[in-house]
XYZ file of N, CA, C and O in Angstrom:
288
model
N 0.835 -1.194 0.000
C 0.000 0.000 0.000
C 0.869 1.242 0.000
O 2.015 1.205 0.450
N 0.207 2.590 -0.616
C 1.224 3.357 -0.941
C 1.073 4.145 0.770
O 0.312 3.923 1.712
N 2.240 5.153 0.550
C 2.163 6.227 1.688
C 1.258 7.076 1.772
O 1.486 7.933 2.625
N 0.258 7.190 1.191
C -1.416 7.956 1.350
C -0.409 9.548 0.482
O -0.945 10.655 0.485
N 0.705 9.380 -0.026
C 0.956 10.882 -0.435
C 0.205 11.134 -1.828
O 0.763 10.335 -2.580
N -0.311 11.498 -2.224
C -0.670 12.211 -3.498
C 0.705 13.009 -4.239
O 1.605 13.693 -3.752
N 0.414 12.588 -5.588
C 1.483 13.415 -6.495
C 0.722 14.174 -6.983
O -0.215 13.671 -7.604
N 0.820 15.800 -6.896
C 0.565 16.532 -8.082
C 1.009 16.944 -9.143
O 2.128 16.661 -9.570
N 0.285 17.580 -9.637
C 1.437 18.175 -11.013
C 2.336 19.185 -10.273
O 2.189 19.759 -9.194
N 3.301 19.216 -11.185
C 4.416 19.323 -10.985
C 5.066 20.292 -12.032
O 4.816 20.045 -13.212
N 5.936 21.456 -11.722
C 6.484 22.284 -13.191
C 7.315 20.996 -13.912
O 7.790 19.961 -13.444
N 7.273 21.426 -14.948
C 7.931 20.994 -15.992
C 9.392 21.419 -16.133
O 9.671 22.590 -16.393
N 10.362 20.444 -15.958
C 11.955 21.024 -16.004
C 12.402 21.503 -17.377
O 13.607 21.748 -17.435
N 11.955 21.624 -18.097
C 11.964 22.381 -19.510
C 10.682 23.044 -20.080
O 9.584 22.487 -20.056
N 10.861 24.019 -20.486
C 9.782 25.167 -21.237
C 10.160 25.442 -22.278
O 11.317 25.587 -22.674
N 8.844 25.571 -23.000
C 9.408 26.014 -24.724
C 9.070 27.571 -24.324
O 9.076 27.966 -23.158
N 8.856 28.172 -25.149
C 8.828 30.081 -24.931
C 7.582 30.395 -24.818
O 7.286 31.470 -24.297
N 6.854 29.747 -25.163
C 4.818 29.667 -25.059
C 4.834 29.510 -23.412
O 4.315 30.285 -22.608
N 5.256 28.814 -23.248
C 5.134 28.539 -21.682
C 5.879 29.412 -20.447
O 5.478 29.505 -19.287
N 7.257 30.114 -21.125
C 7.970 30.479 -20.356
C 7.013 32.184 -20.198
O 6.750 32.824 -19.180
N 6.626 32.550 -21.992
C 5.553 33.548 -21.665
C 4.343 33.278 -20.900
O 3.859 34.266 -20.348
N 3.975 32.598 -20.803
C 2.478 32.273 -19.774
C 3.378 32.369 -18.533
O 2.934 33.245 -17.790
N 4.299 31.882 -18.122
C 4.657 31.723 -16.582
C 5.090 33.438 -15.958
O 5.112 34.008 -14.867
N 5.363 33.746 -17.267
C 5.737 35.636 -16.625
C 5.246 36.791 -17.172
O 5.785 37.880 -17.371
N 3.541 36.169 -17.499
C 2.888 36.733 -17.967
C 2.943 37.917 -18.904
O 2.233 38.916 -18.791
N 3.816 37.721 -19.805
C 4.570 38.680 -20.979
C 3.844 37.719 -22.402
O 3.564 36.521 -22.363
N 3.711 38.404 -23.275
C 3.317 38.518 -24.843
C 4.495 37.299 -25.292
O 5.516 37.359 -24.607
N 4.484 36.662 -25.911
C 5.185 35.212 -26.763
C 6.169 36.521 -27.441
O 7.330 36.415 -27.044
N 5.966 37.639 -28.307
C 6.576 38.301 -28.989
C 8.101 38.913 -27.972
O 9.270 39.052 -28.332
N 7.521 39.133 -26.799
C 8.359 40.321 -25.721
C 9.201 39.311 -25.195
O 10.405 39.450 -24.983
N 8.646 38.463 -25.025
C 9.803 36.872 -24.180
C 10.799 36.786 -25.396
O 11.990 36.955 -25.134
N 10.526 36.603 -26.371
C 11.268 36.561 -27.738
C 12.587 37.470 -27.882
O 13.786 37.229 -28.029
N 11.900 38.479 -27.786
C 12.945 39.815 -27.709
C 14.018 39.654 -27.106
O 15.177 39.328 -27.364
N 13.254 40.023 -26.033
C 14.363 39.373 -25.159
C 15.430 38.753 -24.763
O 16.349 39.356 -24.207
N 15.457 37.021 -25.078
C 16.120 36.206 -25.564
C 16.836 36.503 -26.875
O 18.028 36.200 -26.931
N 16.230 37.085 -27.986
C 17.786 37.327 -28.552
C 18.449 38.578 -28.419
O 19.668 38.536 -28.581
N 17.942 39.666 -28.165
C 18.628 40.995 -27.943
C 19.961 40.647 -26.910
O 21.122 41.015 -27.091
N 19.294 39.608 -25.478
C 19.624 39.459 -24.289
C 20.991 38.223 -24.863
O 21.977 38.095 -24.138
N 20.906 37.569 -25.918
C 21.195 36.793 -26.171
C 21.532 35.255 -24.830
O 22.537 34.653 -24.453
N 20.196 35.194 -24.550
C 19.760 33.942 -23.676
C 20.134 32.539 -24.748
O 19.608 32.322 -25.840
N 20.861 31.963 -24.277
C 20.474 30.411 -24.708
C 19.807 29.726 -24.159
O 19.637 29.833 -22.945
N 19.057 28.544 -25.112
C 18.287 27.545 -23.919
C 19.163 26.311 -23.643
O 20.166 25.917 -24.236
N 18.434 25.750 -22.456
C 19.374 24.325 -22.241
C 18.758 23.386 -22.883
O 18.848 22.209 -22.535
N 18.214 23.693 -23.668
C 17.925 22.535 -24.359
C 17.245 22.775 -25.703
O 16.506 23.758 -25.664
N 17.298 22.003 -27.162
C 16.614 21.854 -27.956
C 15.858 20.646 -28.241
O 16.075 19.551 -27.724
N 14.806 20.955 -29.238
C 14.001 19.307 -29.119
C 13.482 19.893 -30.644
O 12.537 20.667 -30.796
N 14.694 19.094 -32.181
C 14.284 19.626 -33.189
C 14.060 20.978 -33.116
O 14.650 21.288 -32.081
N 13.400 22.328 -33.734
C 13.539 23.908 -33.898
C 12.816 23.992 -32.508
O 12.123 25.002 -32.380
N 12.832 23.397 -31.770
C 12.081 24.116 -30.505
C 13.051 24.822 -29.372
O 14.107 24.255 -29.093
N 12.680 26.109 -28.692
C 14.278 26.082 -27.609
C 13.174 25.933 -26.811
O 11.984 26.193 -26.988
N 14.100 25.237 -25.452
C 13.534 25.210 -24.534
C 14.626 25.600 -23.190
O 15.849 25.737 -23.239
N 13.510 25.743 -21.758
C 14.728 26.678 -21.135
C 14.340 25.879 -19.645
O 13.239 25.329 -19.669
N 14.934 25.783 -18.663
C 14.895 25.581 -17.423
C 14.772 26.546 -16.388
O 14.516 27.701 -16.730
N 14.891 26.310 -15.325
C 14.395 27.189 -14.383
C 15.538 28.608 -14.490
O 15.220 29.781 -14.294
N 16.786 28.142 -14.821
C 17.937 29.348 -14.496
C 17.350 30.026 -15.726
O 16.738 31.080 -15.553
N 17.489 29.479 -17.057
C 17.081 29.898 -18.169
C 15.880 31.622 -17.760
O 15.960 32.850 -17.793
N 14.928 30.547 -17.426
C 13.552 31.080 -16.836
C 13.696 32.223 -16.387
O 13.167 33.215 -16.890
N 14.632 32.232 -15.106
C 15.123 33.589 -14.237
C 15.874 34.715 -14.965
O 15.596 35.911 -14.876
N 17.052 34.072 -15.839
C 17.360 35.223 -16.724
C 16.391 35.964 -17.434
O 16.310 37.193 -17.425
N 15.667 35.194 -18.041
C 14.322 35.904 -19.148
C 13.796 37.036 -18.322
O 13.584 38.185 -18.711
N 13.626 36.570 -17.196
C 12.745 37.531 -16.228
C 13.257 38.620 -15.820
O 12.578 39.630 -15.630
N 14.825 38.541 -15.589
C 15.502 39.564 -15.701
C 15.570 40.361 -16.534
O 15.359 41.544 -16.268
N 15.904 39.923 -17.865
C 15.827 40.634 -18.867
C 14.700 41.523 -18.898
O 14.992 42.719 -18.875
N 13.488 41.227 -18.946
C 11.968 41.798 -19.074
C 12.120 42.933 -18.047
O 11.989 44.115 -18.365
N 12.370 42.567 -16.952
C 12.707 43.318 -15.830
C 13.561 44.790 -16.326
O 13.008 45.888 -16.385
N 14.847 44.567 -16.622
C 15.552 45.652 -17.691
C 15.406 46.352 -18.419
O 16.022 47.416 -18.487
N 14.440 45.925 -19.281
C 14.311 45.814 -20.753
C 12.609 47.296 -20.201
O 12.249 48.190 -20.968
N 12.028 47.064 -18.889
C 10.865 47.827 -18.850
C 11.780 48.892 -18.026
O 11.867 50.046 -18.445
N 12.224 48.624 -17.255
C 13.294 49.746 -16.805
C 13.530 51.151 -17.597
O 13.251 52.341 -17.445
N 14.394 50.085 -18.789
C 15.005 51.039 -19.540
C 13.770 51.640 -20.370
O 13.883 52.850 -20.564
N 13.060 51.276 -20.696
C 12.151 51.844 -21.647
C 11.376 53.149 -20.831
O 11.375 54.232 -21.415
N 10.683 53.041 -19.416
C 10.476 54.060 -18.696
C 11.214 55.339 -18.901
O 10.982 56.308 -18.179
């Protein structure tokens, strides 16, 4: 019998950019930017897809972070 724990969902250790925009509630276009202006790599590809992990993730956010800064 199991330990009565329930698994929930769980983040996903890789994000494609659809997702990384939903998670920081920014436009698919502005996450984009970002990443290449910022020149972010992802840790990972899967065929033309990038995908990014949590550090990945945090840079992006930084960037966005900057990126509204400077525009103010």
């Amino acid at each position: 019998k199991g330990s009565g724990m329930r698994i929930g969902p769980t983040e996903p250790k890789l994000r494609t950019i659809g997702r990384v925009a939903e998670e920081l509630g920014a436009p698919v276009w502005r996450v984009d930017y970002a990443v290449r202006t910022r020149r972010i790599t992802p840790a990972a590809r899967a065929g033309r897809l990038r995908l990014w992990d949590a550090a990945g993730v945090e840079r992006i956010r930084a960037a966005l972070a900057e990126i509204r800064e400077v525009s103010r």
